[in-house]
PDB file of C-alpha atoms in Angstrom:
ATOM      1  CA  UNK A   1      31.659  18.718 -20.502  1.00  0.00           C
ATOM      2  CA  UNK A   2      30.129  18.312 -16.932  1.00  0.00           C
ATOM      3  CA  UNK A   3      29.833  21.202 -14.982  1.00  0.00           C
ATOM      4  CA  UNK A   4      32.564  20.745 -12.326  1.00  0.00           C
ATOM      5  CA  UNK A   5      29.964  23.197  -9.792  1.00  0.00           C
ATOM      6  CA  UNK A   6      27.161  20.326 -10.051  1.00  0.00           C
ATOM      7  CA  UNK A   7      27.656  17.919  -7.507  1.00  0.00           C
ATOM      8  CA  UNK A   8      28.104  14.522  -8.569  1.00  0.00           C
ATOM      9  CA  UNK A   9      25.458  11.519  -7.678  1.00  0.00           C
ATOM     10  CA  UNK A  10      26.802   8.361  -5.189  1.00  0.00           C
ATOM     11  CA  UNK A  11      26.793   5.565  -7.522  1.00  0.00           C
ATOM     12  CA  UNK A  12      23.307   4.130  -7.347  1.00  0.00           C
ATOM     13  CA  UNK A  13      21.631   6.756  -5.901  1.00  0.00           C
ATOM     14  CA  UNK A  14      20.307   7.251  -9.782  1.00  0.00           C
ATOM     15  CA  UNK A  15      18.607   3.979  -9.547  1.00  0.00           C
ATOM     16  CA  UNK A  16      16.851   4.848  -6.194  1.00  0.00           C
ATOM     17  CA  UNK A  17      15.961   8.426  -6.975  1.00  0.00           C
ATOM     18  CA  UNK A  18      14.082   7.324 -10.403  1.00  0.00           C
ATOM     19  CA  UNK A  19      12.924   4.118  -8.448  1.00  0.00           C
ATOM     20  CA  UNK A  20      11.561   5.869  -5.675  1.00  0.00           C
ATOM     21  CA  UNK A  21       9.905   8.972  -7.506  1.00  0.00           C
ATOM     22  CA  UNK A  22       8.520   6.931 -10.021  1.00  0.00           C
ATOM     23  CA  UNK A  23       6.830   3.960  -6.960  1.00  0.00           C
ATOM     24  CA  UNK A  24       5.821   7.442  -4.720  1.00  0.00           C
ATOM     25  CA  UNK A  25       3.919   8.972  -8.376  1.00  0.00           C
ATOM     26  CA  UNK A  26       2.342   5.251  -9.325  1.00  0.00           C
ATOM     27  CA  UNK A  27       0.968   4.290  -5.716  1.00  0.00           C
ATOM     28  CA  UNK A  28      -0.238   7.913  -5.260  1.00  0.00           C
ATOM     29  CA  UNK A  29      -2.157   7.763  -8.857  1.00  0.00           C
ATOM     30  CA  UNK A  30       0.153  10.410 -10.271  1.00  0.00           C
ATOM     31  CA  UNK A  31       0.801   8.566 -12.871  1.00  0.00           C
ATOM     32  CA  UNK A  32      -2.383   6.691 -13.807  1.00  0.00           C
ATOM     33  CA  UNK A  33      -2.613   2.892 -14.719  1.00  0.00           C
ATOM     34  CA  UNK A  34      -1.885   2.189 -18.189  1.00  0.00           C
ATOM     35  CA  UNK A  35       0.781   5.344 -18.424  1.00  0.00           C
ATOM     36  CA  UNK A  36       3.269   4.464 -20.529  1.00  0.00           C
ATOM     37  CA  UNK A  37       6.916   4.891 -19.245  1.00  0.00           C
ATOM     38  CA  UNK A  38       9.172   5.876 -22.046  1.00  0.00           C
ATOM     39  CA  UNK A  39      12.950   5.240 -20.905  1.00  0.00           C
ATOM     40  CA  UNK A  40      14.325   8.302 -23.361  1.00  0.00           C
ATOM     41  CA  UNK A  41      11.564  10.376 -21.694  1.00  0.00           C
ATOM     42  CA  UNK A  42      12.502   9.287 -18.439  1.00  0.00           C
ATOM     43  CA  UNK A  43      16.078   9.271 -18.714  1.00  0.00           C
ATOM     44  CA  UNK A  44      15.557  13.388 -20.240  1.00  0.00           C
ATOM     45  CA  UNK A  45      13.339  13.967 -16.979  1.00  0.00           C
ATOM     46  CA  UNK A  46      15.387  12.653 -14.737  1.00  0.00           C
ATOM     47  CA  UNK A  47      19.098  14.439 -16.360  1.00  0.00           C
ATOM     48  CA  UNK A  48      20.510  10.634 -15.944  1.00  0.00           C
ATOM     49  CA  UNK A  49      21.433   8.263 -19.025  1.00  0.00           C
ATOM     50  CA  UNK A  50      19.024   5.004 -19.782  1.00  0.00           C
ATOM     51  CA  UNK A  51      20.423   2.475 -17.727  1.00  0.00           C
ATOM     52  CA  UNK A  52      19.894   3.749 -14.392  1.00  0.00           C
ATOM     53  CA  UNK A  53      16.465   4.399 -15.563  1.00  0.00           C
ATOM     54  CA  UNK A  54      15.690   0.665 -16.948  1.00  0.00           C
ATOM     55  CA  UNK A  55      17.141  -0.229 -13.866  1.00  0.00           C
ATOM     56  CA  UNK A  56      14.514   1.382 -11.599  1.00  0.00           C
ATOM     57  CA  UNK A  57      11.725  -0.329 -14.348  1.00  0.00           C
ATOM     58  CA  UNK A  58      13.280  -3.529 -13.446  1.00  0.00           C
ATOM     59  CA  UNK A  59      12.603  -3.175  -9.705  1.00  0.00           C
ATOM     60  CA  UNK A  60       9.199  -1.542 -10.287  1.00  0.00           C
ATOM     61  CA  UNK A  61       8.504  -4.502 -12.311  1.00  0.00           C
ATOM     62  CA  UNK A  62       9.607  -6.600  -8.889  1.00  0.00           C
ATOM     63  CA  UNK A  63       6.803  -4.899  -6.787  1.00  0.00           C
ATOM     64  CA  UNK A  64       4.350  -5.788  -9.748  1.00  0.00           C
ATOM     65  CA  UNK A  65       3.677  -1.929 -10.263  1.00  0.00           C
ATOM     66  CA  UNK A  66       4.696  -1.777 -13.909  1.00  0.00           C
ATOM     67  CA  UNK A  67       4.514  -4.520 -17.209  1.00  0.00           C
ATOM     68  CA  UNK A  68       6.216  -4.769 -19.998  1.00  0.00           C
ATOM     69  CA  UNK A  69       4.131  -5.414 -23.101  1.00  0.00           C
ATOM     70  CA  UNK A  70       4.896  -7.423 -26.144  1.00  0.00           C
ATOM     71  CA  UNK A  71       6.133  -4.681 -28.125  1.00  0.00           C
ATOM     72  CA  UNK A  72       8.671  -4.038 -24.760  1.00  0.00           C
ATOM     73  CA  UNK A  73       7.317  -0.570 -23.711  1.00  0.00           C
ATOM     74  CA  UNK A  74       6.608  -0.717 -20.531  1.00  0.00           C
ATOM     75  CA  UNK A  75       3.194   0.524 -18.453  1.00  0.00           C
ATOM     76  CA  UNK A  76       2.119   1.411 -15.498  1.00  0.00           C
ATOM     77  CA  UNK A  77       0.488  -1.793 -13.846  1.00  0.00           C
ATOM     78  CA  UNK A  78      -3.339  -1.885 -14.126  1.00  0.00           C
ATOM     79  CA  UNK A  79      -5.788  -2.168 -11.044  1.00  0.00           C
ATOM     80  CA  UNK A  80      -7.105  -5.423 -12.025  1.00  0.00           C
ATOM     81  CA  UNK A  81     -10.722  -4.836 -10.788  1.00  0.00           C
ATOM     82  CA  UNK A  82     -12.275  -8.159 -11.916  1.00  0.00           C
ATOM     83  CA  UNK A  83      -9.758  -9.786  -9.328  1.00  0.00           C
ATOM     84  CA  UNK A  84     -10.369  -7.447  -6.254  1.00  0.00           C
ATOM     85  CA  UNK A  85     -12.626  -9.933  -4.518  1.00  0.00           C
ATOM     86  CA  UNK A  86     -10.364 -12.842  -4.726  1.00  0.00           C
ATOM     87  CA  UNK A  87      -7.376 -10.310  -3.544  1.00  0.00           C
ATOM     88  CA  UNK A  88      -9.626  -9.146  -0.717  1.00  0.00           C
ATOM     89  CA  UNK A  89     -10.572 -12.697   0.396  1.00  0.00           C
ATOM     90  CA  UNK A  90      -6.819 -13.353   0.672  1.00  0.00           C
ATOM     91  CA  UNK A  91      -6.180 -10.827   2.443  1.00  0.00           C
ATOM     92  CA  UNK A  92      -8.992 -11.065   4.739  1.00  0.00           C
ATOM     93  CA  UNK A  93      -6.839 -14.637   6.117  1.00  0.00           C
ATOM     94  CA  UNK A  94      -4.211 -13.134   5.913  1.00  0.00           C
ATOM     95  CA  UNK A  95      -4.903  -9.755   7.795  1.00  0.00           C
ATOM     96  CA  UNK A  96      -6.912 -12.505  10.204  1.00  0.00           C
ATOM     97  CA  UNK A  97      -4.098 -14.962  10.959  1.00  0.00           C
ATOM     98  CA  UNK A  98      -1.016 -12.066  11.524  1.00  0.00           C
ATOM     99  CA  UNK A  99      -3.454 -10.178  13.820  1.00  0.00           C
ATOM    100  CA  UNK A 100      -4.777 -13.208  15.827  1.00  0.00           C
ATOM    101  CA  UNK A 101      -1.226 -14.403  15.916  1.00  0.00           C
ATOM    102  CA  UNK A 102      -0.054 -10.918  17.377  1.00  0.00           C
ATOM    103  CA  UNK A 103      -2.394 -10.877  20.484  1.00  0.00           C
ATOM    104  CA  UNK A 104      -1.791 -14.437  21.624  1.00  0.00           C
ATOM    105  CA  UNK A 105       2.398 -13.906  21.175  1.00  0.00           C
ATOM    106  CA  UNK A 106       3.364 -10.306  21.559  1.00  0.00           C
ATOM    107  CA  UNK A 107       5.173  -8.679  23.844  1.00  0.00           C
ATOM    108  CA  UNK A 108       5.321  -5.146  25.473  1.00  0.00           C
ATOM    109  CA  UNK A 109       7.944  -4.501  23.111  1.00  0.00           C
ATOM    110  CA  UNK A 110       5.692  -5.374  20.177  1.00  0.00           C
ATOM    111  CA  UNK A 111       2.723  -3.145  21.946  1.00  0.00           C
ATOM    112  CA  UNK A 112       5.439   0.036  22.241  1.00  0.00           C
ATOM    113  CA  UNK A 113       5.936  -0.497  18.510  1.00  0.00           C
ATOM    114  CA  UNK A 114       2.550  -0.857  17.587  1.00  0.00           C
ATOM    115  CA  UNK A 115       1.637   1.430  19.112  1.00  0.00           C
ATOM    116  CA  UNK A 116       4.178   3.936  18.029  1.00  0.00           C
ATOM    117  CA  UNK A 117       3.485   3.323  14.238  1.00  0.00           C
ATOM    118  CA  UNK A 118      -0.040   3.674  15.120  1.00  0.00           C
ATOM    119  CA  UNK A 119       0.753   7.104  16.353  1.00  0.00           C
ATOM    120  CA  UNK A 120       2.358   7.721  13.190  1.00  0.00           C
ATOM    121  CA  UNK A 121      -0.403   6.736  11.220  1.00  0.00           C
ATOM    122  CA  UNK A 122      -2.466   9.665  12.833  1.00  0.00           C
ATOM    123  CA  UNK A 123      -0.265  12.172  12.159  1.00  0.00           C
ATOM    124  CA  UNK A 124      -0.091  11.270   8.307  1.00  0.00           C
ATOM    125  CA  UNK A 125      -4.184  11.209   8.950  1.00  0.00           C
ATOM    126  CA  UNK A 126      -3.787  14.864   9.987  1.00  0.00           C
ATOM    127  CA  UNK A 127      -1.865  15.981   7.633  1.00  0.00           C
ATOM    128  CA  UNK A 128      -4.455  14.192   4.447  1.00  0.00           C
ATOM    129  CA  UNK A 129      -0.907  12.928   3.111  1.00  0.00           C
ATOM    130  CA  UNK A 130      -2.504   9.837   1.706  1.00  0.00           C
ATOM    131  CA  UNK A 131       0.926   8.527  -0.302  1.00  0.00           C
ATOM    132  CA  UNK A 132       2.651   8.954   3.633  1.00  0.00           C
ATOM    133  CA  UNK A 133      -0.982   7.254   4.861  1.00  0.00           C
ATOM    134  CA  UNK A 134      -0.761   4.206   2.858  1.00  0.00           C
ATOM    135  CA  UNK A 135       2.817   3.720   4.139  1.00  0.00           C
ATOM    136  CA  UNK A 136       1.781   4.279   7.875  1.00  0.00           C
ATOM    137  CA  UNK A 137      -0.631   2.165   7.160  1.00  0.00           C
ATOM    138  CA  UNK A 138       1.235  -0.500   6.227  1.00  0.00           C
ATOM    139  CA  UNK A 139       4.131   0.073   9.022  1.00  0.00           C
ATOM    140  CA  UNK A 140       1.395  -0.280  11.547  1.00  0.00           C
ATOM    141  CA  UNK A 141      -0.187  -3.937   9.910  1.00  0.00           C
ATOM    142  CA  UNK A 142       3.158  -4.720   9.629  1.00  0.00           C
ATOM    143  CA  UNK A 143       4.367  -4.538  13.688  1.00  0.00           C
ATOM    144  CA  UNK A 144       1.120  -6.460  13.650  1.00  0.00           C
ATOM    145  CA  UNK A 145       2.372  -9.374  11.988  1.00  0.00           C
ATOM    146  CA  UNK A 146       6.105  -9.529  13.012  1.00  0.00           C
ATOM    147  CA  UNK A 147       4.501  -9.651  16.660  1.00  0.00           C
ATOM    148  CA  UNK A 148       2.920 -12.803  15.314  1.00  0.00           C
ATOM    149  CA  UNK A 149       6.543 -14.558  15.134  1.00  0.00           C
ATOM    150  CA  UNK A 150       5.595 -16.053  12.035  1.00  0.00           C
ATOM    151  CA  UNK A 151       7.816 -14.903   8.870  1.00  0.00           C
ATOM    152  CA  UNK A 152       6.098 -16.800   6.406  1.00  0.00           C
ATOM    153  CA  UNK A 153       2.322 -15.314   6.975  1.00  0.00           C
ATOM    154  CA  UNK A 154       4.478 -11.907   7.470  1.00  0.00           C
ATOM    155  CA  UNK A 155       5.765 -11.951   3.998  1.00  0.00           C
ATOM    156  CA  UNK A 156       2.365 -12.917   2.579  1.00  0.00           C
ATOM    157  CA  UNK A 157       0.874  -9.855   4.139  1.00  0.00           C
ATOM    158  CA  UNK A 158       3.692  -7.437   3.153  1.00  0.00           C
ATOM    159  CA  UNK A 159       3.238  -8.902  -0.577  1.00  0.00           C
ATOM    160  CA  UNK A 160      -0.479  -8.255  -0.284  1.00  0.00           C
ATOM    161  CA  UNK A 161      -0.451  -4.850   1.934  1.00  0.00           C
ATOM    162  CA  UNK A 162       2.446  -3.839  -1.061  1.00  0.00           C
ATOM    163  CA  UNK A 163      -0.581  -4.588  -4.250  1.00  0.00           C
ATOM    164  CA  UNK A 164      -3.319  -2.993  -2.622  1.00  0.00           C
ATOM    165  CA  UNK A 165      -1.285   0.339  -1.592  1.00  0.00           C
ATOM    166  CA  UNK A 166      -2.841   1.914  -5.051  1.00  0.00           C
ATOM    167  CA  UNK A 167      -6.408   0.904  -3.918  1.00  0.00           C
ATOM    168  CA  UNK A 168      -6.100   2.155  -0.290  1.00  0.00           C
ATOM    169  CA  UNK A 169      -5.177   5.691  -1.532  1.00  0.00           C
ATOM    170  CA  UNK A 170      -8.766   5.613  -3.627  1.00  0.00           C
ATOM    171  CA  UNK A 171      -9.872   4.033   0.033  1.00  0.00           C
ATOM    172  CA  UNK A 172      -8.529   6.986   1.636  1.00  0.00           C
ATOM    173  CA  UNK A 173     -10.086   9.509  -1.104  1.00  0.00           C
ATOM    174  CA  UNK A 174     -13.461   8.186  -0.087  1.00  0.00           C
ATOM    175  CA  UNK A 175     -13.190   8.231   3.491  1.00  0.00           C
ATOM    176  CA  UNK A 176     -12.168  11.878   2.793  1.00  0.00           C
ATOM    177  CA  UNK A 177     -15.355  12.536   0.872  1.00  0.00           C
ATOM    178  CA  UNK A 178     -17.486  11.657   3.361  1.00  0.00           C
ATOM    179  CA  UNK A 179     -14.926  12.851   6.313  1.00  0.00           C
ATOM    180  CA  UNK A 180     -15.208   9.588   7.947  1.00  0.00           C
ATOM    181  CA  UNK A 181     -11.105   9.323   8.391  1.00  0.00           C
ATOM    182  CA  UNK A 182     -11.171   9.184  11.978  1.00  0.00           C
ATOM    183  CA  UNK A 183     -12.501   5.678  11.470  1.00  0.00           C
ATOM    184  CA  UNK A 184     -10.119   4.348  10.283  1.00  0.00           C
ATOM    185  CA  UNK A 185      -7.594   5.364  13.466  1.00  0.00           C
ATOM    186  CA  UNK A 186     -10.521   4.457  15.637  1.00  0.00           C
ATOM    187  CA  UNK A 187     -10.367   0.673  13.958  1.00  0.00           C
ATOM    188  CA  UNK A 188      -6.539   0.749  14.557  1.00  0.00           C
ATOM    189  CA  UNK A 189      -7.170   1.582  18.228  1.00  0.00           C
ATOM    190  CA  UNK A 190      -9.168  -0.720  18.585  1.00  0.00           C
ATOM    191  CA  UNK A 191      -7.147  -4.035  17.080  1.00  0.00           C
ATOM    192  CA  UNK A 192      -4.095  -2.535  19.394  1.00  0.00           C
ATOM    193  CA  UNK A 193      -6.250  -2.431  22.398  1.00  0.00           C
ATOM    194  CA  UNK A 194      -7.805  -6.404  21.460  1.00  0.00           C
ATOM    195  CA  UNK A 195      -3.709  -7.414  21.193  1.00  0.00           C
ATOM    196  CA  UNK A 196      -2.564  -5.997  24.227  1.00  0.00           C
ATOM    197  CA  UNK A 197      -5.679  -7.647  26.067  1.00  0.00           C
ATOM    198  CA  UNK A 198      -4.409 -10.572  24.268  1.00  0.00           C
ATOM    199  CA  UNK A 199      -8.456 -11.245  23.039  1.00  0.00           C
ATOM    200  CA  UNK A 200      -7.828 -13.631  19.897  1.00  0.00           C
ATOM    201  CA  UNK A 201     -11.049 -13.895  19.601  1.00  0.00           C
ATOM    202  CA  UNK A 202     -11.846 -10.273  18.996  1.00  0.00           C
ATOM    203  CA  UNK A 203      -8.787  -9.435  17.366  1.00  0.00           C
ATOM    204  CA  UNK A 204      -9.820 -11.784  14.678  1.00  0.00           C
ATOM    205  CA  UNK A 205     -13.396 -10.146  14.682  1.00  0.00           C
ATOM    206  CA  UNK A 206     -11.653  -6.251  14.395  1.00  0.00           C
ATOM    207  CA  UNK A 207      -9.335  -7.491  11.576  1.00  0.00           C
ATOM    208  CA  UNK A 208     -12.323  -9.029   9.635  1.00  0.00           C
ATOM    209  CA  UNK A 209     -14.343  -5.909  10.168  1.00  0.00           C
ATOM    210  CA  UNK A 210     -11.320  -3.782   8.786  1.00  0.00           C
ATOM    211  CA  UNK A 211     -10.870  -5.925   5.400  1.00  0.00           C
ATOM    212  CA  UNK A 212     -14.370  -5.929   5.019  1.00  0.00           C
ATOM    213  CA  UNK A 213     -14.812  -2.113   5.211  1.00  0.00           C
ATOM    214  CA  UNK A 214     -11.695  -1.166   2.795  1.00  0.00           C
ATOM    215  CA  UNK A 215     -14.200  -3.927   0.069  1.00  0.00           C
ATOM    216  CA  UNK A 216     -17.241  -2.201   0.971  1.00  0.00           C
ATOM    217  CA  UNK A 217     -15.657   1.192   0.799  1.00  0.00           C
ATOM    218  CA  UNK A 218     -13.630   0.616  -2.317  1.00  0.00           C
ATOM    219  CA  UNK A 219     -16.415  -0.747  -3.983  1.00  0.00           C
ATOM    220  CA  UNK A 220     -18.527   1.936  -3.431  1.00  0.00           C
ATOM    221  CA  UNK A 221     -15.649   4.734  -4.276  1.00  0.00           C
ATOM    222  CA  UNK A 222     -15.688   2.920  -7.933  1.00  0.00           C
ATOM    223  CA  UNK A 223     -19.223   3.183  -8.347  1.00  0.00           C
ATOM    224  CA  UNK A 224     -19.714   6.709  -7.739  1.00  0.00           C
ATOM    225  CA  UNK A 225     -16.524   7.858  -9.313  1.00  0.00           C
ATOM    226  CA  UNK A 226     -15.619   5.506 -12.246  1.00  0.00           C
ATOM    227  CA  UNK A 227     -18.647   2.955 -12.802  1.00  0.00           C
ATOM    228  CA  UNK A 228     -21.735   4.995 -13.435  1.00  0.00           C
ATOM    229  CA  UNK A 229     -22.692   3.175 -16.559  1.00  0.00           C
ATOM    230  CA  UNK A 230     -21.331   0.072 -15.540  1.00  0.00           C
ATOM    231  CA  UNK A 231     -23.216  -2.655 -13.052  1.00  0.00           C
ATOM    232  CA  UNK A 232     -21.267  -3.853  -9.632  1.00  0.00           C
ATOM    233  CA  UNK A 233     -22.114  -6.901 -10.576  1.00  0.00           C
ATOM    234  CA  UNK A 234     -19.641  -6.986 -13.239  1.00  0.00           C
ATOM    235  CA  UNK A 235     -16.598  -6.854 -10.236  1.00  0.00           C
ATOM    236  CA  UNK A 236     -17.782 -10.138  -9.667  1.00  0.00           C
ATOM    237  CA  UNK A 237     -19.208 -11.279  -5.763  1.00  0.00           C
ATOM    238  CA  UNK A 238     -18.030  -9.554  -2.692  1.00  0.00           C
ATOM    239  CA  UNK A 239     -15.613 -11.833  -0.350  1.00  0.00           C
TER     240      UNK A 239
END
């Protein structure tokens, strides 16, 4: 019988607890692409029965962070590196568009929230919390793009920032290396200073720069960590 001491779980909260440990593990390369997520395992781990558990898969499967193969056991998503230069070139317009959008529309309200999460952002910086990073990260491109008043190119960024979370942290881990962090705050400073000037033009130039240093950096993180033996060429052309 239950233990009448242990306290008893909100209904749902099983679902989000498995959910959200098991997004927080895959984004932060705790569990590696290509794991494979066993529900009895899980359910064991996590002291809950199966369905909560298949539950969270489902919504992991949502975000397009795990698959379920043909024999129905289900994986951590791979990083599809063959497609990283057609991802990047979409989000290069889309990165552009939000950001251009922002300095011609926003208002000081936008700028106080930009500029908050871009405070936040620093702090995760700080700490070297790159899971918390990737999320600041996104919060700040995001007050970007909801100053742009346009909910469609919005949710195509959010979709976009939300698939490349796993590649920023390796981002992140090679900025680290080479303990060139600080540029990436400096590049945030920067696209918040081009909004509230309301300079389109250079707004668009800062978020090209920014896309084009997460490729560059990315690119380079695989080829000195994970591609030795293997020639760039193969990721296909740079965007």
């Amino acid at each position: 019988m239950r233990n009448e001491t242990e306290p008893k779980r909100v209904k749902g909260s099983g679902v989000r607890f498995a959910y959200e440990t098991l997004r927080d593990e895959i984004l932060s390369l705790h569990l590696q692409p290509g794991a494979v997520l066993d529900e009895t395992s899980l359910a064991e781990r996590f002291s809950m029965s199966r369905s909560p558990v298949r539950e969270a898969l489902i919504r992991l499967a949502g975000d397009e962070l795990v698959v379920t193969l043909s024999n129905r056991s289900t994986v951590v998503a791979p990083i599809d590196v063959q497609s990283f230069p057609k991802y990047v070139e979409a989000l290069d317009v889309a990165q552009r568009m939000n950001t251009r959008l922002a300095a011609e529309l926003r208002t000081d309200i936008d700028l106080k929230t930009i500029a908050r999460r871009q405070k936040e952002f620093v702090a995760t910086v700080q700490r070297g919390d790159h899971l918390a990073m990737s999320e600041a990260n996104k919060a700040f491109h995001m007050a970007i793009a909801h100053a742009g008043r346009n909910p469609y190119l919005a949710a195509f960024y959010e979709r976009l920032l939300n698939q490349g979370r796993r590649m920023l942290h390796l981002h992140f881990a090679y900025l680290e290396q080479g303990n060139e962090g600080v540029l990436l705050t400096d590049e945030h400073d920067e696209m918040l200073a081009a909004i509230r000037d309301r300079d389109v033009a250079r707004a668009d130039a800062l978020a090209h720069a920014h896309t084009r240093q997460f490729r560059d950096n990315f690119m380079s993180y695989l080829s000195k960590n994970y591609l030795q033996n293997a020639p760039l060429a193969s990721l296909g052309p740079a965007a």
